[in-house]
Amino acid sequence: MEQISLIIPAHNEEKRIGRMLESYGSFFEEKKKRKEISNFEILVVINGTTDRTEDVVKSFVKKYHEIRYLNFPKLAAKGLAIIEGFKDALKRKNEFIGFVDADMSTSPNAFYELVRNIKNYDGVIANRWVKGSIMTPKQSLIRRIISRGGNFIVRTLFLFPYSDTQCGAKLFKRKLLEKNINKLITINWGFDIALLYCFKKEDHARIKSIPTVWHDKAGSKLDIKKTPLRTLMSIIRLRLIHSPFRFIVRFYRKIKILYLTYKKLL
């Protein structure tokens, strides 16, 4: 039987994190009672929050002993929060370690499908764009074009077989994370891509992609005007870092530092 650590990055989630923790806490507690899993923990990584997210999480820590949390007041990036969550989860005897978004787009049942399907793979990721997946409500045409176009670019640049790298539900075996935890890097708008590329490049990891049920939630923090461009720039930067042209990134960093220094002096 499996021991699972589920990481939930939470940035200003006071309105949604309570429902998330109640749903996941009761679901996995029932799985544990039925001996379908040996144990579990839900690790909330609060990052750069300015609302009452921590207070809400604390109330659920009292209700479910399996819920833990970390709070990084100055840590704004989701990717950094997940990496810190990985590091903390590895301190305990968790066989499977994964993460999921705090907005309940992925239900506990849908996440548990990752656990059921990992088997002999190193990891398993949810895929919203393969046959058998269900997405509600149906995405608008413009969002579908942006999503599919972005994935085409990612698959071309990184030679990925995955048709969905951005779905916020992923699960990995402990050994894979232990071997690569110090190699993981974060980029502001493409952490999932950086994560999968590290596993592919460093470890030739076998990652399975499976259909999922995805509920697109109101209150999403996705800015359809800015996020796709930011993500595109981030993945281009990531690809340059892992290429003979990495000097371009170093040159850009130097120019940016000089610009910020000059701006402060004005």
XYZ file of N, CA and C in Angstrom:
798
model
N 0.838 -1.198 0.000
C 0.000 0.000 0.000
C 0.874 1.251 0.000
N 0.333 2.316 -0.571
C 1.126 3.506 -0.804
C 1.024 4.520 0.330
N 2.105 5.252 0.542
C 2.095 6.422 1.405
C 2.287 7.634 0.506
N 1.339 8.558 0.554
C 1.256 9.642 -0.423
C 1.436 10.995 0.248
N 2.201 11.867 -0.407
C 2.292 13.263 0.002
C 1.745 14.123 -1.127
N 0.749 14.909 -0.823
C 0.119 15.778 -1.815
C 0.420 17.229 -1.466
N 1.110 17.912 -2.372
C 1.503 19.306 -2.159
C 0.495 20.235 -2.832
N 0.060 21.233 -2.081
C -0.870 22.231 -2.627
C -0.241 23.610 -2.461
N 0.274 24.221 -3.534
C 0.773 25.599 -3.431
C -0.407 26.552 -3.278
N -0.300 27.498 -2.358
C -1.449 28.373 -2.089
C -1.003 29.823 -1.974
N -1.406 30.627 -2.938
C -1.114 32.059 -2.932
C -2.439 32.824 -2.902
N -2.738 33.456 -1.766
C -3.994 34.191 -1.587
C -5.213 33.339 -1.954
N -5.365 32.241 -1.235
C -6.432 31.276 -1.523
C -7.437 31.145 -0.384
N -7.622 32.200 0.417
C -8.502 32.082 1.573
C -9.938 31.707 1.198
N -10.385 32.065 -0.002
C -11.768 31.799 -0.393
C -11.971 30.387 -0.939
N -10.859 29.709 -1.317
C -11.019 28.405 -1.959
C -10.327 27.256 -1.223
N -9.324 27.560 -0.414
C -8.513 26.494 0.168
C -9.296 25.651 1.176
N -10.276 26.241 1.869
C -11.061 25.486 2.847
C -11.835 24.354 2.205
N -12.521 24.650 1.126
C -13.287 23.617 0.412
C -12.353 22.539 -0.123
N -11.197 22.964 -0.595
C -10.199 22.031 -1.127
C -9.734 21.062 -0.038
N -9.379 21.579 1.125
C -8.849 20.744 2.203
C -9.914 19.818 2.780
N -11.133 20.291 2.875
C -12.213 19.436 3.362
C -12.458 18.278 2.401
N -12.494 18.580 1.121
C -12.755 17.557 0.115
C -11.635 16.521 0.064
N -10.387 16.987 -0.009
C -9.252 16.064 -0.103
C -8.993 15.349 1.226
N -9.164 16.062 2.329
C -8.937 15.447 3.636
C -9.885 14.295 3.893
N -11.176 14.509 3.663
C -12.166 13.454 3.895
C -11.995 12.302 2.909
N -11.646 12.620 1.658
C -11.479 11.578 0.632
C -10.336 10.629 0.997
N -9.168 11.183 1.304
C -8.016 10.332 1.577
C -8.095 9.681 2.962
N -8.811 10.300 3.876
C -9.036 9.665 5.174
C -9.862 8.391 4.992
N -10.852 8.460 4.108
C -11.667 7.282 3.809
C -10.839 6.204 3.118
N -9.963 6.597 2.201
C -9.078 5.630 1.533
C -8.177 4.931 2.553
N -7.719 5.680 3.528
C -6.866 5.117 4.565
C -7.654 4.129 5.434
N -8.893 4.481 5.805
C -9.731 3.603 6.617
C -9.997 2.280 5.893
N -10.164 2.373 4.577
C -10.432 1.171 3.778
C -9.160 0.398 3.440
N -8.023 0.926 3.913
C -6.716 0.309 3.678
C -6.345 0.238 2.190
N -6.851 1.211 1.427
C -6.468 1.320 0.014
C -5.132 2.061 -0.119
N -4.796 2.838 0.894
C -3.469 3.455 1.016
C -3.017 3.252 2.449
N -1.696 3.239 2.666
C -1.218 3.029 4.034
C -1.282 4.320 4.837
N -0.967 5.439 4.192
C -1.009 6.721 4.888
C -0.940 7.847 3.856
N -1.236 9.050 4.290
C -1.167 10.200 3.390
C -0.882 11.448 4.193
N -0.421 12.468 3.498
C -0.327 13.795 4.087
C -0.695 14.807 3.016
N -1.304 15.885 3.440
C -1.595 17.005 2.559
C -0.737 18.166 3.041
N 0.182 18.599 2.206
C 1.140 19.639 2.579
C 0.808 20.923 1.816
N 0.280 21.898 2.516
C -0.038 23.195 1.910
C 1.197 24.085 2.021
N 1.660 24.581 0.882
C 2.801 25.494 0.880
C 2.279 26.888 0.571
N 2.151 27.685 1.619
C 1.626 29.045 1.489
C 2.769 29.941 1.027
N 2.558 30.644 -0.072
C 3.651 31.433 -0.639
C 3.206 32.859 -0.989
N 3.885 33.817 -0.385
C 3.648 35.223 -0.697
C 2.226 35.683 -0.459
N 1.571 35.110 0.527
C 0.159 35.411 0.755
C -0.035 36.681 1.582
N -1.044 37.469 1.211
C -1.364 38.686 1.959
C -2.769 38.633 2.544
N -3.465 37.511 2.372
C -4.816 37.383 2.918
C -4.811 36.398 4.093
N -5.953 35.790 4.399
C -6.096 34.921 5.568
C -5.917 33.431 5.226
N -5.176 33.132 4.189
C -4.979 31.739 3.810
C -4.432 30.908 4.968
N -3.432 31.417 5.672
C -2.823 30.661 6.772
C -3.834 30.361 7.874
N -4.679 31.301 8.202
C -5.682 31.082 9.252
C -6.647 29.969 8.859
N -7.059 29.971 7.611
C -7.978 28.925 7.135
C -7.301 27.558 7.192
N -6.054 27.500 6.738
C -5.312 26.228 6.748
C -5.143 25.722 8.175
N -4.826 26.611 9.115
C -4.642 26.221 10.514
C -5.896 25.550 11.074
N -7.063 26.048 10.688
C -8.304 25.459 11.192
C -8.484 24.020 10.712
N -7.958 23.711 9.534
C -8.069 22.343 9.018
C -6.959 21.438 9.536
N -5.848 22.027 9.949
C -4.783 21.242 10.584
C -5.319 20.625 11.880
N -6.177 21.353 12.581
C -6.770 20.848 13.815
C -7.770 19.724 13.528
N -8.429 19.801 12.392
C -9.454 18.804 12.059
C -8.856 17.524 11.501
N -7.848 17.670 10.624
C -7.211 16.509 9.996
C -5.723 16.503 10.369
N -5.333 15.495 11.127
C -3.935 15.426 11.568
C -2.972 15.217 10.400
N -3.494 14.782 9.266
C -2.642 14.526 8.093
C -2.329 15.791 7.305
N -2.948 16.895 7.676
C -2.688 18.162 6.977
C -1.551 18.907 7.674
N -0.564 19.307 6.886
C 0.577 20.085 7.370
C 0.669 21.347 6.518
N 1.458 22.311 6.969
C 1.656 23.471 6.108
C 3.006 24.125 6.355
N 3.482 24.797 5.320
C 4.668 25.640 5.379
C 4.236 27.024 4.936
N 4.892 28.039 5.463
C 4.544 29.399 5.056
C 5.810 30.163 4.696
N 5.882 30.616 3.447
C 7.010 31.409 2.966
C 6.467 32.791 2.568
N 6.488 33.751 3.493
C 5.877 35.066 3.241
C 6.436 35.795 2.020
N 7.715 35.561 1.711
C 8.336 36.305 0.609
C 8.538 35.453 -0.641
N 7.937 34.270 -0.669
C 8.099 33.363 -1.802
C 6.873 33.475 -2.694
N 7.019 34.139 -3.845
C 5.853 34.417 -4.678
C 5.625 33.391 -5.780
N 6.681 32.739 -6.254
C 6.548 31.860 -7.411
C 5.987 30.495 -7.027
N 5.011 30.034 -7.793
C 4.397 28.720 -7.559
C 5.431 27.599 -7.659
N 6.319 27.679 -8.644
C 7.322 26.642 -8.838
C 8.238 26.488 -7.635
N 8.663 27.614 -7.064
C 9.514 27.571 -5.874
C 8.771 26.943 -4.699
N 7.488 27.251 -4.596
C 6.684 26.679 -3.518
C 6.611 25.157 -3.653
N 6.436 24.676 -4.866
C 6.353 23.231 -5.085
C 7.686 22.561 -4.789
N 8.785 23.179 -5.208
C 10.111 22.613 -4.926
C 10.345 22.520 -3.417
N 9.972 23.574 -2.676
C 10.098 23.532 -1.217
C 9.213 22.432 -0.635
N 8.051 22.240 -1.230
C 7.167 21.166 -0.795
C 7.787 19.797 -1.037
N 8.400 19.610 -2.211
C 9.107 18.359 -2.507
C 10.168 18.080 -1.441
N 10.979 19.096 -1.154
C 12.070 18.926 -0.185
C 11.542 18.516 1.183
N 10.454 19.139 1.606
C 9.885 18.816 2.913
C 9.275 17.412 2.915
N 8.576 17.056 1.850
C 7.940 15.739 1.765
C 8.975 14.616 1.771
N 10.153 14.882 1.216
C 11.209 13.868 1.170
C 11.812 13.599 2.553
N 11.518 14.431 3.524
C 12.018 14.208 4.882
C 11.280 13.059 5.560
N 10.119 12.688 4.995
C 9.319 11.613 5.566
C 9.231 10.450 4.574
N 8.668 9.345 5.001
C 8.686 8.120 4.197
C 7.529 8.080 3.201
N 7.474 9.085 2.337
C 6.425 9.140 1.315
C 6.900 8.438 0.050
N 6.133 7.451 -0.387
C 6.508 6.714 -1.591
C 6.170 7.501 -2.853
N 5.005 8.160 -2.843
C 4.559 8.968 -3.968
C 4.401 10.410 -3.511
N 4.907 11.341 -4.312
C 4.815 12.765 -3.984
C 4.296 13.509 -5.215
N 3.206 14.236 -5.038
C 2.623 14.943 -6.177
C 2.145 16.323 -5.779
N 1.570 17.029 -6.737
C 1.011 18.344 -6.427
C -0.249 18.579 -7.238
N -1.063 19.484 -6.738
C -2.340 19.799 -7.377
C -2.664 21.258 -7.088
N -3.372 21.906 -7.997
C -3.754 23.309 -7.805
C -4.785 23.440 -6.687
N -4.811 24.610 -6.053
C -5.666 24.836 -4.890
C -7.109 25.182 -5.248
N -7.423 25.267 -6.528
C -8.752 25.744 -6.924
C -9.783 24.638 -7.116
N -9.414 23.383 -6.836
C -10.313 22.229 -6.967
C -10.701 21.933 -8.413
N -9.900 22.411 -9.373
C -10.157 22.019 -10.763
C -10.002 20.510 -10.922
N -9.106 19.929 -10.112
C -8.913 18.482 -10.078
C -9.546 17.956 -8.796
N -10.547 17.121 -8.933
C -11.219 16.548 -7.761
C -10.333 15.487 -7.121
N -10.614 15.103 -5.869
C -9.841 14.021 -5.245
C -9.886 12.723 -6.048
N -11.051 12.413 -6.606
C -11.172 11.205 -7.430
C -10.248 11.257 -8.630
N -10.201 12.427 -9.281
C -9.348 12.582 -10.462
C -7.879 12.477 -10.083
N -7.506 13.041 -8.937
C -6.108 12.925 -8.513
C -5.762 11.483 -8.158
N -6.699 10.785 -7.540
C -6.426 9.398 -7.147
C -6.191 8.501 -8.365
N -6.723 8.896 -9.505
C -6.452 8.149 -10.735
C -4.967 8.158 -11.071
N -4.258 9.220 -10.694
C -2.806 9.253 -10.888
C -2.147 8.165 -10.042
N -2.607 8.042 -8.805
C -2.062 7.020 -7.901
C -2.310 5.632 -8.481
N -3.505 5.400 -8.979
C -3.879 4.077 -9.505
C -3.090 3.717 -10.772
N -2.653 4.728 -11.505
C -2.020 4.481 -12.801
C -0.500 4.577 -12.804
N 0.109 4.921 -11.694
C 1.560 5.125 -11.721
C 2.318 3.809 -11.916
N 1.905 2.749 -11.241
C 2.422 1.390 -11.450
C 3.937 1.359 -11.642
N 4.399 0.944 -12.832
C 5.842 0.821 -13.074
C 6.461 2.081 -13.675
N 5.699 3.157 -13.737
C 6.212 4.412 -14.275
C 6.912 5.214 -13.166
N 7.725 6.180 -13.597
C 8.379 7.076 -12.636
C 7.446 8.198 -12.198
N 6.475 8.490 -13.038
C 5.523 9.541 -12.718
C 4.318 9.444 -13.625
N 3.269 10.152 -13.256
C 2.064 10.181 -14.085
C 1.466 11.583 -13.991
N 1.019 12.103 -15.141
C 0.474 13.461 -15.184
C -0.913 13.454 -15.804
N -1.760 14.347 -15.331
C -3.111 14.471 -15.869
C -3.074 15.211 -17.202
N -3.910 14.774 -18.131
C -3.941 15.354 -19.474
C -5.389 15.691 -19.841
N -5.637 16.980 -20.090
C -6.994 17.437 -20.413
C -7.340 17.293 -21.878
N -6.348 16.921 -22.715
C -6.548 16.991 -24.152
C -6.504 15.643 -24.863
N -6.617 14.564 -24.125
C -6.613 13.251 -24.774
C -8.007 12.643 -24.704
N -8.222 11.645 -25.522
C -9.506 10.955 -25.563
C -9.818 10.371 -24.191
N -11.024 10.597 -23.735
C -11.429 10.112 -22.430
C -11.458 11.191 -21.370
N -10.823 12.334 -21.656
C -10.835 13.439 -20.700
C -12.161 14.185 -20.762
N -12.539 14.757 -19.636
C -13.763 15.552 -19.546
C -13.405 16.911 -18.974
N -13.806 17.974 -19.668
C -13.534 19.326 -19.202
C -14.840 20.103 -19.121
N -15.137 20.646 -17.938
C -16.366 21.421 -17.760
C -16.048 22.754 -17.063
N -16.674 23.849 -17.463
C -17.388 23.972 -18.729
C -16.412 23.933 -19.907
N -16.936 23.750 -21.082
C -16.079 23.687 -22.255
C -15.359 25.020 -22.449
N -14.048 24.940 -22.733
C -13.260 26.164 -22.888
C -13.683 26.940 -24.131
N -13.514 28.257 -24.064
C -13.818 29.105 -25.212
C -12.842 28.793 -26.348
N -13.219 29.181 -27.544
C -12.387 28.920 -28.716
C -11.016 29.567 -28.576
N -10.969 30.811 -28.081
C -9.696 31.519 -27.981
C -8.764 30.826 -26.983
N -9.317 30.319 -25.868
C -8.486 29.629 -24.887
C -7.995 28.291 -25.430
N -8.836 27.630 -26.227
C -8.402 26.357 -26.830
C -7.277 26.599 -27.825
N -7.391 27.671 -28.606
C -6.354 27.996 -29.595
C -5.032 28.304 -28.881
N -5.098 29.114 -27.807
C -3.897 29.463 -27.058
C -3.277 28.217 -26.436
N -4.097 27.367 -25.825
C -3.587 26.156 -25.171
C -2.938 25.201 -26.157
N -3.623 24.943 -27.268
C -3.104 23.987 -28.237
C -1.892 24.549 -28.968
N -1.927 25.858 -29.252
C -0.783 26.490 -29.911
C 0.444 26.486 -29.020
N 0.223 26.798 -27.735
C 1.330 26.785 -26.787
C 1.923 25.404 -26.635
N 1.062 24.385 -26.599
C 1.568 23.020 -26.461
C 2.363 22.585 -27.685
N 1.940 23.037 -28.860
C 2.687 22.705 -30.083
C 4.111 23.264 -29.998
N 4.234 24.493 -29.506
C 5.558 25.109 -29.360
C 6.405 24.315 -28.363
N 5.797 23.949 -27.232
C 6.515 23.191 -26.199
C 6.984 21.845 -26.745
N 6.105 21.144 -27.443
C 6.469 19.828 -27.971
C 7.575 19.939 -29.019
N 7.561 21.025 -29.767
C 8.587 21.234 -30.792
C 9.941 21.554 -30.167
N 9.940 22.427 -29.161
C 11.195 22.860 -28.541
C 11.837 21.775 -27.685
N 11.006 20.989 -26.982
C 11.539 20.036 -26.011
C 11.347 18.572 -26.411
N 10.744 18.364 -27.563
C 10.505 17.009 -28.069
C 9.727 16.162 -27.057
N 8.725 16.781 -26.456
C 7.869 16.086 -25.503
C 6.816 15.264 -26.235
N 6.429 14.114 -25.667
C 5.312 13.360 -26.231
C 3.976 13.785 -25.622
N 4.013 14.691 -24.629
C 2.806 15.033 -23.889
C 2.006 16.134 -24.601
N 0.707 15.935 -24.709
C -0.136 16.962 -25.325
C -0.660 17.961 -24.298
N -0.332 17.764 -23.026
C -0.718 18.718 -21.985
C 0.338 18.693 -20.882
N 1.168 19.716 -20.833
C 2.189 19.801 -19.779
C 1.733 20.687 -18.626
N 0.687 21.490 -18.847
C 0.333 22.536 -17.896
C -0.776 22.161 -16.914
N -1.397 21.008 -17.084
C -2.447 20.616 -16.149
C -1.858 20.503 -14.749
N -2.505 21.124 -13.773
C -1.939 21.216 -12.435
C -2.185 20.011 -11.561
N -1.954 18.811 -12.070
C -2.079 17.593 -11.267
C -1.028 16.597 -11.746
N -0.027 16.357 -10.911
C 1.089 15.486 -11.289
C 1.545 14.682 -10.069
N 2.062 13.463 -10.325
C 2.504 12.588 -9.247
C 3.790 11.868 -9.659
N 4.743 11.791 -8.723
C 6.031 11.176 -9.034
C 6.451 10.226 -7.917
N 7.294 9.266 -8.274
C 7.837 8.365 -7.278
C 8.977 9.046 -6.527
N 9.138 8.651 -5.284
C 10.136 9.244 -4.407
C 11.542 9.216 -5.015
N 11.930 8.060 -5.582
C 13.289 7.903 -6.100
C 13.615 8.932 -7.171
N 12.638 9.238 -8.023
C 12.861 10.216 -9.090
C 13.156 11.588 -8.507
N 12.396 11.983 -7.494
C 12.607 13.289 -6.869
C 13.910 13.327 -6.081
N 14.220 12.245 -5.367
C 15.464 12.200 -4.591
C 16.681 12.412 -5.484
N 16.675 11.800 -6.653
C 17.820 11.873 -7.564
C 17.950 13.239 -8.228
N 16.833 13.967 -8.319
C 16.849 15.194 -9.128
C 16.479 16.463 -8.371
N 16.219 16.373 -7.077
C 15.710 17.527 -6.346
C 16.653 18.726 -6.416
N 17.960 18.487 -6.446
C 18.914 19.601 -6.500
C 19.170 20.101 -7.919
N 18.537 19.468 -8.898
C 18.694 19.890 -10.286
C 17.489 20.696 -10.773
N 16.434 20.711 -9.966
C 15.216 21.399 -10.385
C 15.404 22.906 -10.366
N 14.921 23.545 -11.400
C 14.947 25.004 -11.452
C 13.529 25.498 -11.669
N 13.295 26.739 -11.381
C 11.972 27.295 -11.599
C 12.054 28.494 -12.525
N 11.084 28.586 -13.391
C 10.917 29.786 -14.210
C 9.500 30.279 -13.950
N 9.322 31.574 -13.962
C 8.084 32.157 -13.461
C 6.811 31.583 -14.070
N 6.809 31.306 -15.359
C 5.567 30.911 -16.012
C 5.671 29.572 -16.736
N 6.619 28.745 -16.362
C 6.737 27.466 -17.055
C 7.345 26.391 -16.178
N 6.990 26.376 -14.899
C 7.610 25.420 -13.980
C 7.350 23.975 -14.396
N 6.123 23.663 -14.787
C 5.787 22.281 -15.158
C 6.670 21.797 -16.305
N 6.930 22.669 -17.262
C 7.777 22.313 -18.402
C 9.208 22.080 -17.937
N 9.718 22.980 -17.085
C 11.079 22.830 -16.563
C 11.219 21.534 -15.773
N 10.196 21.201 -15.000
C 10.201 19.980 -14.194
C 10.265 18.739 -15.079
N 9.372 18.657 -16.058
C 9.327 17.487 -16.940
C 10.583 17.377 -17.793
N 11.119 18.530 -18.203
C 12.338 18.495 -19.023
C 13.531 18.015 -18.205
N 13.593 18.423 -16.941
C 14.674 17.959 -16.063
C 14.613 16.439 -15.927
N 13.436 15.899 -15.684
C 13.292 14.449 -15.523
C 13.648 13.703 -16.807
N 13.289 14.310 -17.936
C 13.575 13.682 -19.226
C 15.070 13.750 -19.553
N 15.665 14.920 -19.347
C 17.060 15.146 -19.722
C 18.027 14.455 -18.763
N 17.754 14.549 -17.462
C 18.690 14.052 -16.459
C 18.510 12.561 -16.164
N 17.294 12.071 -16.294
C 17.021 10.722 -15.805
C 16.304 9.823 -16.815
N 15.981 10.348 -17.985
C 15.213 9.576 -18.976
C 13.981 8.944 -18.319
N 13.326 9.722 -17.472
C 12.197 9.220 -16.693
C 11.037 8.796 -17.583
N 10.341 7.765 -17.137
C 9.156 7.275 -17.835
C 7.934 7.914 -17.174
N 7.378 8.907 -17.852
C 6.230 9.646 -17.334
C 5.003 9.308 -18.176
N 3.976 8.822 -17.528
C 2.740 8.459 -18.229
C 1.745 9.617 -18.178
N 1.064 9.848 -19.288
C 0.035 10.882 -19.383
C -1.326 10.196 -19.481
N -2.271 10.557 -18.607
C -3.570 9.875 -18.599
C -4.723 10.884 -18.709
N -5.873 10.449 -19.205
C -7.052 11.330 -19.261
C -7.477 11.748 -17.863
N -8.111 12.898 -17.779
C -8.545 13.395 -16.478
C -9.905 14.066 -16.591
N -10.489 14.345 -15.449
C -11.715 15.147 -15.366
C -11.311 16.490 -14.787
N -11.588 17.548 -15.527
C -11.121 18.893 -15.155
C -12.309 19.848 -15.081
N -12.447 20.502 -13.938
C -13.526 21.480 -13.752
C -12.905 22.870 -13.737
N -13.088 23.618 -14.805
C -12.507 24.956 -14.900
C -13.231 25.871 -13.922
N -12.502 26.411 -12.957
C -13.130 27.144 -11.864
C -13.189 28.639 -12.108
N -14.262 29.244 -11.611
C -14.371 30.707 -11.631
C -13.338 31.269 -10.668
N -12.860 32.462 -10.953
C -11.868 33.076 -10.081
C -10.454 32.681 -10.431
N -10.283 32.107 -11.614
C -8.946 31.715 -12.051
C -8.049 32.939 -12.128
N -6.759 32.727 -11.769
C -5.801 33.845 -11.793
C -5.093 33.963 -13.131
N -5.564 33.197 -14.115
C -4.966 33.257 -15.443
C -5.393 34.528 -16.156
N -4.433 35.330 -16.562
C -4.698 36.526 -17.360
C -4.485 36.130 -18.812
N -5.576 35.985 -19.538
C -5.506 35.464 -20.908
C -4.737 36.393 -21.846
N -4.588 37.674 -21.453
C -3.853 38.626 -22.289
C -2.347 38.563 -22.036
N -1.955 38.334 -20.776
C -0.539 38.409 -20.416
C 0.128 37.052 -20.216
N -0.581 36.090 -19.616
C 0.034 34.817 -19.240
C 0.614 34.040 -20.418
N -0.097 33.905 -21.561
C 0.487 33.139 -22.670
C 1.821 33.707 -23.152
N 1.932 35.039 -23.226
C 3.177 35.654 -23.674
C 4.286 35.436 -22.643
N 3.962 35.591 -21.364
C 4.951 35.366 -20.312
C 5.435 33.921 -20.325
N 4.497 32.988 -20.513
C 4.860 31.573 -20.562
C 5.752 31.291 -21.758
N 5.416 31.874 -22.903
C 6.224 31.682 -24.108
C 7.651 32.180 -23.891
N 7.801 33.367 -23.313
C 9.140 33.910 -23.062
C 9.913 33.030 -22.074
N 9.204 32.479 -21.090
C 9.852 31.626 -20.098
C 10.350 30.325 -20.707
N 9.550 29.712 -21.583
C 9.974 28.430 -22.156
C 11.100 28.627 -23.185
N 11.094 29.780 -23.856
C 12.213 30.081 -24.759
C 13.494 30.257 -23.941
N 13.379 30.950 -22.812
C 14.535 31.126 -21.929
C 15.029 29.779 -21.421
N 14.100 28.910 -21.015
C 14.474 27.585 -20.525
C 15.198 26.786 -21.592
N 14.698 26.871 -22.817
C 15.336 26.107 -23.902
C 16.734 26.645 -24.190
N 16.897 27.971 -24.102
C 18.216 28.567 -24.323
C 19.207 28.127 -23.240
N 18.720 28.039 -21.985
C 19.579 27.606 -20.883
C 20.160 26.227 -21.159
N 19.336 25.362 -21.761
C 19.767 23.990 -22.066
C 20.186 23.864 -23.535
N 21.005 24.798 -23.984
C 21.458 24.770 -25.375
C 22.827 25.444 -25.476
N 23.495 25.341 -26.618
C 24.785 26.040 -26.802
C 24.643 27.561 -26.773
N 23.399 28.050 -26.814
C 23.168 29.495 -26.840
C 22.828 30.053 -25.466
N 23.214 29.354 -24.395
C 22.898 29.806 -23.042
C 23.538 31.148 -22.716
N 24.577 31.536 -23.483
C 25.226 32.831 -23.239
C 24.244 33.985 -23.454
N 23.226 33.777 -24.266
C 22.232 34.829 -24.503
C 21.501 35.154 -23.210
N 21.175 34.105 -22.440
C 20.478 34.296 -21.162
C 21.376 35.028 -20.178
N 22.660 34.634 -20.133
C 23.596 35.306 -19.228
C 23.753 36.786 -19.595
N 23.829 37.064 -20.891
C 23.950 38.447 -21.359
C 22.708 39.249 -20.989
N 21.536 38.630 -21.158
C 20.279 39.294 -20.809
C 20.226 39.631 -19.321
N 20.682 38.698 -18.470
C 20.694 38.930 -17.030
C 21.557 40.132 -16.670
N 22.731 40.222 -17.292
C 23.643 41.330 -17.011
C 23.025 42.660 -17.416
N 22.404 42.671 -18.589
C 21.752 43.896 -19.067
C 20.614 44.290 -18.126
N 19.851 43.292 -17.661
C 18.728 43.567 -16.761
C 19.221 44.141 -15.442
N 20.300 43.581 -14.892
C 20.875 44.082 -13.634
C 21.355 45.528 -13.797
N 22.027 45.804 -14.915
C 22.500 47.159 -15.175
C 21.345 48.144 -15.289
N 20.285 47.691 -15.959
C 19.105 48.548 -16.142
C 18.457 48.860 -14.792
N 18.282 47.823 -13.947
C 17.639 48.027 -12.636
C 18.495 48.909 -11.750
N 19.820 48.738 -11.819
C 20.728 49.576 -11.026
C 20.632 51.031 -11.469
N 20.616 51.242 -12.783
C 20.498 52.594 -13.342
C 19.178 53.235 -12.939
N 18.111 52.411 -12.950
C 16.784 52.923 -12.612
C 16.714 53.387 -11.155
N 17.396 52.652 -10.260
C 17.416 53.018 -8.840
C 18.150 54.340 -8.608
N 19.160 54.595 -9.459
C 19.983 55.787 -9.302
C 19.265 57.062 -9.774
N 18.252 56.883 -10.593
C 17.527 58.039 -11.134
C 16.674 58.726 -10.055
